[in-house]
Coordinates of C-alpha atoms in Angstrom, one line a residue:
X22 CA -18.3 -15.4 6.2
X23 CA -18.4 -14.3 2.3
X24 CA -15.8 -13.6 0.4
X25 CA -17.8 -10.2 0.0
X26 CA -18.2 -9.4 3.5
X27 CA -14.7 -10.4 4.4
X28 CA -13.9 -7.7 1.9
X29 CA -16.0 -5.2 3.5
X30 CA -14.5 -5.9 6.7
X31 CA -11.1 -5.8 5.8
X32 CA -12.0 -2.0 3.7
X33 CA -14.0 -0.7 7.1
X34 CA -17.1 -1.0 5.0
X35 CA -19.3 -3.7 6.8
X36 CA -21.9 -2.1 8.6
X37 CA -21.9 -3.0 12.7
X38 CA -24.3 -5.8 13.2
X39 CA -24.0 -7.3 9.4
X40 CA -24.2 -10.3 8.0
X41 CA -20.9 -12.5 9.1
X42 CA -19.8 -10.2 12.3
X43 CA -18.4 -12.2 15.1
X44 CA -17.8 -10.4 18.6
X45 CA -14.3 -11.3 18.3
X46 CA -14.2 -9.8 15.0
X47 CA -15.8 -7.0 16.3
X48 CA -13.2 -6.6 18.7
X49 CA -10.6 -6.6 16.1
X50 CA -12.5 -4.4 13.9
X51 CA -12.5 -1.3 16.6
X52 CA -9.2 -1.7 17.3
X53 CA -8.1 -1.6 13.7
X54 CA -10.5 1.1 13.7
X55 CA -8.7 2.6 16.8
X56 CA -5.5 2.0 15.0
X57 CA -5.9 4.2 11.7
X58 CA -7.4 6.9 13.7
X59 CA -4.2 6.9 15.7
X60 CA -1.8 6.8 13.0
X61 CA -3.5 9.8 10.7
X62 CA -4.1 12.2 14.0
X63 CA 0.1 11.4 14.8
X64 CA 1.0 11.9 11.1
X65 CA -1.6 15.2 11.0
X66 CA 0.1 16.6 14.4
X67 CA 3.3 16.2 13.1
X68 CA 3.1 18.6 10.1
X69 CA 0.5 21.0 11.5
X70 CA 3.1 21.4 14.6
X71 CA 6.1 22.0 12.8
X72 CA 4.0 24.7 10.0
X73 CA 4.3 26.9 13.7
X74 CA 6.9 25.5 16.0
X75 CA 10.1 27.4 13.7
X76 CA 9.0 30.9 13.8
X77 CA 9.4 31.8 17.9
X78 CA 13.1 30.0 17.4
X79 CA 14.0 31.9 14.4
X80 CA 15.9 34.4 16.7
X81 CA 17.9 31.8 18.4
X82 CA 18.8 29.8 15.4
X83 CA 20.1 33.1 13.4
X84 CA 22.7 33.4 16.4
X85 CA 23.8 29.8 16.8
X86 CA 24.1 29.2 13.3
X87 CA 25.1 33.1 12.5
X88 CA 22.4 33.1 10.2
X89 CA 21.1 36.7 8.5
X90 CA 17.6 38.4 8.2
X91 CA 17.6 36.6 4.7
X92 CA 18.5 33.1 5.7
X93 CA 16.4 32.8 8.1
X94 CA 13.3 33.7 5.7
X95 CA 14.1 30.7 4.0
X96 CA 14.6 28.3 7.1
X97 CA 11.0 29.9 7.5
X98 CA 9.6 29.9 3.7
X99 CA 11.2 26.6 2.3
X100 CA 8.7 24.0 4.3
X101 CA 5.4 25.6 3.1
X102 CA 7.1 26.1 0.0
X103 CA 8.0 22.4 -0.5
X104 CA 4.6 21.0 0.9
X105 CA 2.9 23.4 -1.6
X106 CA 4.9 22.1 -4.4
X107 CA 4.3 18.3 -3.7
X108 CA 0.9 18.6 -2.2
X109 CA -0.3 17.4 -5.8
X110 CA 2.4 15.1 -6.0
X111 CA 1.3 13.5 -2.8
X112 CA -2.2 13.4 -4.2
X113 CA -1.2 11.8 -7.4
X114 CA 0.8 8.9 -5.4
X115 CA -2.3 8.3 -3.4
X116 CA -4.5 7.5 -6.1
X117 CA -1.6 5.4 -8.3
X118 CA 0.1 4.3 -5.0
X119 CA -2.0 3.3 -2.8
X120 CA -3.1 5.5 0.7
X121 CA -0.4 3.3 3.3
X122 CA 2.3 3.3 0.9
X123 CA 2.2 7.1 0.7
X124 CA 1.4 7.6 4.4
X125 CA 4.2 5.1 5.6
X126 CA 7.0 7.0 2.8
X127 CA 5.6 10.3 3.9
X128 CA 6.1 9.8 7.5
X129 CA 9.6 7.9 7.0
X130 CA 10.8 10.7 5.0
X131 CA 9.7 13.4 7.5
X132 CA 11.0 11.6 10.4
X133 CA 14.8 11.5 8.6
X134 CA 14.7 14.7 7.2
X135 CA 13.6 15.8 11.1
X136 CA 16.7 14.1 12.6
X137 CA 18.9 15.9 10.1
X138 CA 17.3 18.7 10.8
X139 CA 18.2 18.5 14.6
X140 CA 22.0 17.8 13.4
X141 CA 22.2 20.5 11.1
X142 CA 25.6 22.6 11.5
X143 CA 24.7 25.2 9.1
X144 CA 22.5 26.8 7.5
X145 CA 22.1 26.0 4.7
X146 CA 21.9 22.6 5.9
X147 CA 19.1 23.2 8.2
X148 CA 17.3 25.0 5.4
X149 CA 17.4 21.9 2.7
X150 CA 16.4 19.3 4.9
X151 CA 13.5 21.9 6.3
X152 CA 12.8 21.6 2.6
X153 CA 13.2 17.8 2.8
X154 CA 10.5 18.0 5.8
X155 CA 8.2 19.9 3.4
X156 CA 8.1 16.8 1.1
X157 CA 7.0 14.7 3.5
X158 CA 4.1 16.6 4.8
X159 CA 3.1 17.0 1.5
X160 CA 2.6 12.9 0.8
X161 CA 1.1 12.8 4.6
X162 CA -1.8 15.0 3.7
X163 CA -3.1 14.0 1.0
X164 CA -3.0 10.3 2.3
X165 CA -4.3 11.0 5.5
X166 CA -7.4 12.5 4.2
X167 CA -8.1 9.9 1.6
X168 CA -7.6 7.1 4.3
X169 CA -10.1 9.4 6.7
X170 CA -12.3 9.3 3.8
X171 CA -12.5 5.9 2.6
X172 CA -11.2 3.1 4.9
X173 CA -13.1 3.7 8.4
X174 CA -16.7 3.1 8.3
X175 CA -19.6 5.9 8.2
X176 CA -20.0 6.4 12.0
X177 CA -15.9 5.8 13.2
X178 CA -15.2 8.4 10.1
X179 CA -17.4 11.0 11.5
X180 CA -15.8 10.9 15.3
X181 CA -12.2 10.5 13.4
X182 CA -12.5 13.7 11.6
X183 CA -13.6 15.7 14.5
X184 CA -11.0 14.2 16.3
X185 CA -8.5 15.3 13.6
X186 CA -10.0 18.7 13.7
X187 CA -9.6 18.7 17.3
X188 CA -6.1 18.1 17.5
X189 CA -5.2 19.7 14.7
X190 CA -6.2 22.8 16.2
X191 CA -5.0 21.9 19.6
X192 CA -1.3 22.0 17.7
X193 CA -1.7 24.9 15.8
X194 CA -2.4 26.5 19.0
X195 CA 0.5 25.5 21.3
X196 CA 3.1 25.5 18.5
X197 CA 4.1 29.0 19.7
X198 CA 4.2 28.0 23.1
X199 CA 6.0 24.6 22.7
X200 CA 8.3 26.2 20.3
X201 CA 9.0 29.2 23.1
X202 CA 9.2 26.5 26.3
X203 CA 11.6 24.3 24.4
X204 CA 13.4 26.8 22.7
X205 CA 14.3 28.4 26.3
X206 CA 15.0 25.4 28.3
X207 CA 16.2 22.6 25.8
X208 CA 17.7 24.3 22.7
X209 CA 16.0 25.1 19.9
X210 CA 17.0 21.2 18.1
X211 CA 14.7 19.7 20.5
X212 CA 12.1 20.7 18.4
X213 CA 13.3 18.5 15.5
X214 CA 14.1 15.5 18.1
X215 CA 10.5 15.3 19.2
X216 CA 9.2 14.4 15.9
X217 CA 10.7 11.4 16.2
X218 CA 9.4 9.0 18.7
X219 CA 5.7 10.9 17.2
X220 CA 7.1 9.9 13.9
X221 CA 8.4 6.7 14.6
X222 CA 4.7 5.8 16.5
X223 CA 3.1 6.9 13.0
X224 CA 5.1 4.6 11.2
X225 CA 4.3 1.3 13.4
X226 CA 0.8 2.3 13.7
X227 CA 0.3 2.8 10.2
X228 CA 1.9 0.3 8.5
X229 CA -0.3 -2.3 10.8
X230 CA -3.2 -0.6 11.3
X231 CA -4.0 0.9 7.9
X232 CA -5.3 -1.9 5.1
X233 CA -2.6 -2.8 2.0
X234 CA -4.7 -1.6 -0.7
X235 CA -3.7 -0.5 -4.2
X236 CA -5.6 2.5 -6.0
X237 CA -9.1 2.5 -6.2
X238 CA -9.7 5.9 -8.1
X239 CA -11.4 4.5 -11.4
X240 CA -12.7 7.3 -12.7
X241 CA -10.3 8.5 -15.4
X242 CA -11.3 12.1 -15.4
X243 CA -10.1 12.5 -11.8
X244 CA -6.6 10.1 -12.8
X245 CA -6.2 13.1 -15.9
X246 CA -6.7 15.9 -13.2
X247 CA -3.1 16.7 -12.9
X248 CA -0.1 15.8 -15.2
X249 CA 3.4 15.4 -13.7
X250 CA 4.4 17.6 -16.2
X251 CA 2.4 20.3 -14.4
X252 CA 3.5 19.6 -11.3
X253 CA 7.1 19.7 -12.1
X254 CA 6.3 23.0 -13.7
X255 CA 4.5 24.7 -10.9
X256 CA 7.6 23.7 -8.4
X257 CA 10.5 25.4 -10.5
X258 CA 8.0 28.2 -11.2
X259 CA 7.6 29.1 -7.9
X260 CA 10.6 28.3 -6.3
X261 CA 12.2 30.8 -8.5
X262 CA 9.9 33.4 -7.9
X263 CA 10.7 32.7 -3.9
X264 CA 14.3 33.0 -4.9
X265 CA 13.8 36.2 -6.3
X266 CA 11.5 37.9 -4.1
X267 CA 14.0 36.5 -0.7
X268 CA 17.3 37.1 -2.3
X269 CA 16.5 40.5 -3.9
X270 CA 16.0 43.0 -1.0
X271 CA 18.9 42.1 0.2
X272 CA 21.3 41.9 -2.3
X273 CA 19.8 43.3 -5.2
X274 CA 17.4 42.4 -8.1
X275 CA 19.7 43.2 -11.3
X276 CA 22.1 40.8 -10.1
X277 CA 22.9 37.9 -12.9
X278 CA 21.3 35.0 -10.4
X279 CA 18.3 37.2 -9.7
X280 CA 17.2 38.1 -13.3
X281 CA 17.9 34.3 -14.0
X282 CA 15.4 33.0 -11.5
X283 CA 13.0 35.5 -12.3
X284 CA 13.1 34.7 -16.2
X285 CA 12.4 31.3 -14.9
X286 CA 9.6 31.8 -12.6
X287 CA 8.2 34.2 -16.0
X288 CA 8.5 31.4 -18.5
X289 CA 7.6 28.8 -15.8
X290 CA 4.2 30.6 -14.9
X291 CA 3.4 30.7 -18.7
X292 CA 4.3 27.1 -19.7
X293 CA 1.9 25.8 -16.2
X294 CA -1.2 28.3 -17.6
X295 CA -0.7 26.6 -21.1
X296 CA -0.7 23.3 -20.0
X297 CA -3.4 23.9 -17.6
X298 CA -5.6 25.2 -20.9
X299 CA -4.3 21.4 -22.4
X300 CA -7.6 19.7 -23.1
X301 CA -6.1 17.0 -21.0
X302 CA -6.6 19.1 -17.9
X303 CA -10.5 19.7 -18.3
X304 CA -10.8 19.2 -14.8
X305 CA -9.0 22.4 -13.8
X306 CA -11.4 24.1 -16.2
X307 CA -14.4 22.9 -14.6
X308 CA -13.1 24.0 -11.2
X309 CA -12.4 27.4 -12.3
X310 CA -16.2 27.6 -13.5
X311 CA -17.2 27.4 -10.4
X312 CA -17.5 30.8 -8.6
X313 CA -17.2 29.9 -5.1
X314 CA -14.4 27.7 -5.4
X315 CA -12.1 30.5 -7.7
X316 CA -13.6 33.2 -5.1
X317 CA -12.6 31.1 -2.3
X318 CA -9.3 30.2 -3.8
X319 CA -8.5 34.2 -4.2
X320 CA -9.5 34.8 -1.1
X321 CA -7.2 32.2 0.4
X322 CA -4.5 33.6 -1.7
X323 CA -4.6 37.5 -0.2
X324 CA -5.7 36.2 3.1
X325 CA -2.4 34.5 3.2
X326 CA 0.1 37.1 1.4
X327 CA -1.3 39.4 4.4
X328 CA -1.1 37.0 7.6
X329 CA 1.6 34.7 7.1
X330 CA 4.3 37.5 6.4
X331 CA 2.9 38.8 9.8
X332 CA 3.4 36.0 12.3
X333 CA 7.2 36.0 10.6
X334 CA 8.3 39.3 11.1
X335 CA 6.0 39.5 14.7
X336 CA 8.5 36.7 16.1
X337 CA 11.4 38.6 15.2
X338 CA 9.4 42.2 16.6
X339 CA 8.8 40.5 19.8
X340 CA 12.2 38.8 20.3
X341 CA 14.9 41.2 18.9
X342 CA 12.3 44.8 19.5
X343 CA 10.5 44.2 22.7
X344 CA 13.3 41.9 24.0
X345 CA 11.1 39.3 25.3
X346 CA 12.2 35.6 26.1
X347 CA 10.9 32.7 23.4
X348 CA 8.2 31.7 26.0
X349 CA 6.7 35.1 26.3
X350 CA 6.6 35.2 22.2
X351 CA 5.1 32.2 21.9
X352 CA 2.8 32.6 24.5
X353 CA 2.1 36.3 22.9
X354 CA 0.6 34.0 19.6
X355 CA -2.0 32.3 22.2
X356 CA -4.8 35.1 22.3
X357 CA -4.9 34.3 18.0
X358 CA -5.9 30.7 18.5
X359 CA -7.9 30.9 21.3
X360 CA -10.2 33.9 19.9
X361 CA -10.3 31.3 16.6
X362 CA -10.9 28.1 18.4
X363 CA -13.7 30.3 20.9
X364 CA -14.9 31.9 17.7
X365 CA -15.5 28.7 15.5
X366 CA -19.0 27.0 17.1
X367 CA -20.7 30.1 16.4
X368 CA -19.8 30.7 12.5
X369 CA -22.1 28.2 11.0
X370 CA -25.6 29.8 13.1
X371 CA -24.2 33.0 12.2
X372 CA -24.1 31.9 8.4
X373 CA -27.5 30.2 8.4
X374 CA -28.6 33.9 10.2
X375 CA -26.8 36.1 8.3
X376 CA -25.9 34.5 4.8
X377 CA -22.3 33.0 4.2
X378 CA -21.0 36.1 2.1
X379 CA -21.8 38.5 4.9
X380 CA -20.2 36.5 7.7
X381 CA -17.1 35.8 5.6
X382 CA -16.7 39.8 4.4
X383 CA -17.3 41.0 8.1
X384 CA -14.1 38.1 9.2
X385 CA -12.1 39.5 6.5
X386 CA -12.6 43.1 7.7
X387 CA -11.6 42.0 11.1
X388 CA -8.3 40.2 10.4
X389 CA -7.4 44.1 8.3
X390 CA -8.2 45.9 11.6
X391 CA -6.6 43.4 13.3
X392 CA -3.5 44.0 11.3
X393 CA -3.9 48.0 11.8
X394 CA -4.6 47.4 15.2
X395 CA -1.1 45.4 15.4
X396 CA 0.8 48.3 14.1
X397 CA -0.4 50.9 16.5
X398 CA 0.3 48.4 19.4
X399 CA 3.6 48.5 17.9
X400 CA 4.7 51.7 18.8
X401 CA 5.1 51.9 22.5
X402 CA 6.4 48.6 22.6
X403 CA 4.0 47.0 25.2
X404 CA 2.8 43.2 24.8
X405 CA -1.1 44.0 26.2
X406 CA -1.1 46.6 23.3
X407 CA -0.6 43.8 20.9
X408 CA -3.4 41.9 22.2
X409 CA -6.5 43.5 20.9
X410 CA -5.5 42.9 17.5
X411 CA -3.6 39.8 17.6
X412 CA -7.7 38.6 19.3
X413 CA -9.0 40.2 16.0
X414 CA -6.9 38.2 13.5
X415 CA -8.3 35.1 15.2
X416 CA -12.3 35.9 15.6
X417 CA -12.1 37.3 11.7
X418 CA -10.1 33.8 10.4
X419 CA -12.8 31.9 12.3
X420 CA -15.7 34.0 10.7
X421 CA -14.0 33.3 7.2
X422 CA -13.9 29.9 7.4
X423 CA -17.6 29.8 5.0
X424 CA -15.1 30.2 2.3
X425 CA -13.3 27.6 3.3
X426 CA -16.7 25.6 3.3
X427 CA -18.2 26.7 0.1
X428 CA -15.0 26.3 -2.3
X429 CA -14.5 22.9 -1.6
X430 CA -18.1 22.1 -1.9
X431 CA -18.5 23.7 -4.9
X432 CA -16.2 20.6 -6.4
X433 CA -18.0 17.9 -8.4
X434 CA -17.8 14.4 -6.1
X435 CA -14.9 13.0 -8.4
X436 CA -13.0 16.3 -7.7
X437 CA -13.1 16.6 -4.5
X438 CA -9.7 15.0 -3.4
X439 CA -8.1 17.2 -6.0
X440 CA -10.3 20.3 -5.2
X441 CA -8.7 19.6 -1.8
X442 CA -5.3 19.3 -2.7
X443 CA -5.1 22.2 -4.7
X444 CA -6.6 24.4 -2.2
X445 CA -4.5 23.5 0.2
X446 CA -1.7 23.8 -2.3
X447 CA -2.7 27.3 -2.7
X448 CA -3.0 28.2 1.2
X449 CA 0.8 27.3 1.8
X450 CA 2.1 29.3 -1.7
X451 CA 0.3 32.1 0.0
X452 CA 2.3 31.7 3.1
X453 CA 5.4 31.5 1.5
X454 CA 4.6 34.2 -0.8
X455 CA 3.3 36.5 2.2
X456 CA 6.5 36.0 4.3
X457 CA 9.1 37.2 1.0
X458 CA 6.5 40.1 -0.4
X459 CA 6.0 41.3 3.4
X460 CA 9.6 40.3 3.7
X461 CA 10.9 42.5 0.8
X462 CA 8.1 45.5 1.8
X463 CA 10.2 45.4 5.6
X464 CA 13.2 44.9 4.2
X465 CA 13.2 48.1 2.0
X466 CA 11.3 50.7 4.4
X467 CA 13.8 49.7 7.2
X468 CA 16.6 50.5 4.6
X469 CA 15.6 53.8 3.7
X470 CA 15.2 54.7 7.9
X471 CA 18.5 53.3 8.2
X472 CA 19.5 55.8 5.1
X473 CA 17.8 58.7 6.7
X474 CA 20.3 58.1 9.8
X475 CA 17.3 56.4 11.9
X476 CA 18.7 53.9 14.7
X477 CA 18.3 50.1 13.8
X478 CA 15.7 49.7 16.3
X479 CA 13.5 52.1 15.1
X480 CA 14.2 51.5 11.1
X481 CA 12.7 48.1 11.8
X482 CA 10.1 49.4 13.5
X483 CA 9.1 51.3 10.4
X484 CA 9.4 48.6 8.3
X485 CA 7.7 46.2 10.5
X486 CA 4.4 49.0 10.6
X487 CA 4.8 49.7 7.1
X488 CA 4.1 45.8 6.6
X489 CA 1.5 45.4 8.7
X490 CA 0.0 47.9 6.9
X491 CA 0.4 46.5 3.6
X492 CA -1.0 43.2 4.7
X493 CA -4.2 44.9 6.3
X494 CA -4.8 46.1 2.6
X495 CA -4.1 42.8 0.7
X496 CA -7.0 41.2 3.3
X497 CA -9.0 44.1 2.9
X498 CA -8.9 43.6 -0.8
X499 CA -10.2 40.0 -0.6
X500 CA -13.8 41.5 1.1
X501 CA -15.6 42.1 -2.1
X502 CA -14.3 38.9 -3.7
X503 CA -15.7 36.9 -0.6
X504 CA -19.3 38.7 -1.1
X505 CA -19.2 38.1 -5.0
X506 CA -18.2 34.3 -5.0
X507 CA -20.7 33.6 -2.2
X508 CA -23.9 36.0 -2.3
X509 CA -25.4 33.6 -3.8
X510 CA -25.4 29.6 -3.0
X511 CA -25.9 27.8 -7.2
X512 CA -27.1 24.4 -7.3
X513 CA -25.2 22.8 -10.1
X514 CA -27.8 20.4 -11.9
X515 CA -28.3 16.8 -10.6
X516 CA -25.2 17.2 -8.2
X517 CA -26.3 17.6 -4.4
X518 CA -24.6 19.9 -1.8
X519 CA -22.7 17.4 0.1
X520 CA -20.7 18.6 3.4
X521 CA -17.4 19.6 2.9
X522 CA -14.1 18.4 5.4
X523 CA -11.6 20.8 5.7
X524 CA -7.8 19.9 5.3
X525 CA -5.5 19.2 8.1
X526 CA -4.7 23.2 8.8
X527 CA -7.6 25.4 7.0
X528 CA -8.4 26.5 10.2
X529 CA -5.8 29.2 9.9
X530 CA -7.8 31.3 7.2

């Protein structure tokens, strides 16, 4: 065998009956082959599980660990929070790193920070290494889709990303559920200590299965993408922002901390926009020419300031309003998925049929009834009234996936890692920023009921509608950006549509 072909081999890149294949080298080809597959769909079921498996135990953790409305937004927020922050981070390490090295650390640091997790005795414990888990995730994704991408050979690299899809979905779906059964019978920790032996797996398989390769990104425009500098920016910018929008309802926003952080997050925000302009970050600017890619980024950003606050403050609704148990709450959370996952096979004819921007605008319009939907089920207080909108949330994400689709393949080739990244960056901010600015819209209406001598019941019932209401509105608002960033489908010159492969959890909007 050739020096060449051993190469290929060894990279997943030698076709199946070329030049120098052996049938035992066959043999130890599919298992390798076996092997990354493995280790990327562990490491991609550990953080899409635990982006849903907190929120039905939220209740139960406040009263063990005496935790307030306030804490526990950030045991919810800090995780999407930090995985937003690093996502770039994560990418950066992959292309300078190398794709095991930052799969193995990412998976060694979520397993620690899970086990801490588990141990915690406080809150504010729980809530940093939450944050600590958030890092991890973020150095997984990236890695995981690069290694997905370039070391499994055409036709393994097809069947592994449908298998990723698969059971990436599969966890989104039963987090709820999982969280709720374990959460009843076992104690809310369990849900830390079973990322363990998963983690643990991901670690062994990985560090055999997956080749020791340095970086291969040659292409400097792609290396220039994102400076550190940028990165580091973004982080403190939004973390402080967080801070502000969390801390404020409750305890006021002229406090000295408050107007701190938010002077931060202000002069943050500006010194990330100027360095983005930096000629050094062309790449950015040729993203944002694109329209379907900055429509599709919007759209992620309302779709998520409206949704994610939602499934939050629903846990709490369904647990402390409706006094169900944490298996009926997470099992409440199933007709979402399953309307999503039922929904999914039928977007793409329906896009070919009916054009991309009509399918995405009529999903959008769905998830806002959905919403208003929710928060008339509210009011009786009866799970099957919940239903029909929790089944329109799900059908109207599914229909909306096109812009999912059409952003990321509006990215030139040597952008579409980054493109990626930073759409995925943007999905979790959205979350976070959707739990504190529903958060602080709940927080304030259910203070002014309390004010007006309503019981604490129904005051939280009022600020829970008033929410719901305001979410339905920020989704409704991304409908004509969807139409005007895909009504029409530009062909960029000498660049071919190439199909796009959706991150780890874009399923959710």
């Amino acid at each position: 065998m050739t020096g060449e072909c051993r190469h290929r081999q060894a990279t997943g890149n030698l076709p199946p009956n070329g030049p120098g294949r052996s049938p035992e080298a066959e043999v130890v080809n599919r298992i390798r082959i076996v092997g990354i597959t493995g280790a990327v769909l562990l490491s991609s079921f550990l953080t899409a599980l635990d982006s849903t498996v907190v929120n039905v135990a939220l209740p139960k953790m406040g009263r063990e660990l005496s935790l307030n409305e306030t804490e526990l937004k950030w045991v919810a927020a800090v995780y999407p929070l930090a995985l937003a922050s690093f996502l770039l981070l994560g990418g950066h390490l992959t292309d300078t790193r190398g794709r095991r090295w930052t799969l193995v650390t990412g998976l060694a640091v979520f397993t620690a920070s899970s086990t801490c997790c588990a141990l915690s005795a406080t809150g504010t414990m729980l809530t940093s290494f939450r944050g600590v888990q958030g890092i991890g995730a973020a150095l997984i994704l990236p890695a995981s889709l690069a290694i997905l991408s370039h070391d499994l050979p055409l036709r393994a690299r097809t069947a592994a990303f449908g298998a990723t899809m698969a059971i990436l979905a599969s966890s989104l779906a039963l987090g709820p559920v999982i969280s709720g059964v374990v959460t009843q019978y076992s104690g809310w920790r369990w849900l830390f200590l079973m990322n363990i032996p998963i983690g643990l797996a991901g670690l062994a398989v990985g560090s055999v299965a997956v080749p020791r390769r340095g970086p291969d990104r040659t292409d400097s425009q792609t290396l220039a993408a994102v400076s550190l500098r940028m990165i580091a920016l973004a982080c403190v910018s939004c973390a402080a922002a967080v801070y502000c929008l969390i801390e404020g309802p409750a305890y006021g926003f002229t406090r000295p901390p408050l107007i701190i952080a938010g002077c931060i997050a202000v002069i943050g925000s500006a010194a990330t926009c100027r360095t983005t302009a930096n000629h050094r970050n062309a790449a950015l600017k040729l993203l944002f020419r694109k329209k379907a890619f900055t429509g599709g980024l919007i759209t992620q950003l309302l779709w998520g300031l409206g949704v994610s606050g939602v499934y939050f403050y629903t846990s709490l609704f369904l647990q402390n309003g409706m006094r169900l148990d944490p298996t009926t709450a997470g099992l409440a959370f199933t007709p979402v998925a399953s309307a999503l996952l039922l929904t999914a096979p039928f977007v793409a004819p329906l896009a070919r049929r009916w054009g991309d921007h009509r399918v995405s605008a009529v999903g959008l319009t769905l998830v806002a009834t959905g919403l208003l939907l929710v928060a008339l089920g509210s009011v009786n207080g009866v799970l099957v009234h919940l239903l029909p909108g929790l089944s329109a949330v799900g059908v109207g994400s599914a229909l909306a996936l096109p812009l999912t689709t059409r952003a990321l393949e509006a990215s030139p080739s040597h952008l579409s890692g980054f493109a990626a990244g930073l759409f995925s960056a943007t999905r979790e901010l959205s979350g976070v920023f959707g739990i504190a600015f529903v958060g602080t819209v709940v927080t304030f209406v259910q203070h002014s009921s309390a004010s007006a001598e309503a019981s604490p019941a129904a005051a939280f019932l009022a600020g829970y509608q008033t929410g719901l209401c305001i979410a339905a509105v920020l989704v409704a608002a991304a409908v004509p950006v969807a139409v005007w960033a895909l009504r029409t489908r530009p062909v960029d010159g000498g660049e071919q549509r190439r199909p796009s492969v959706r991150t780890p959890t874009e399923g959710r909007g």
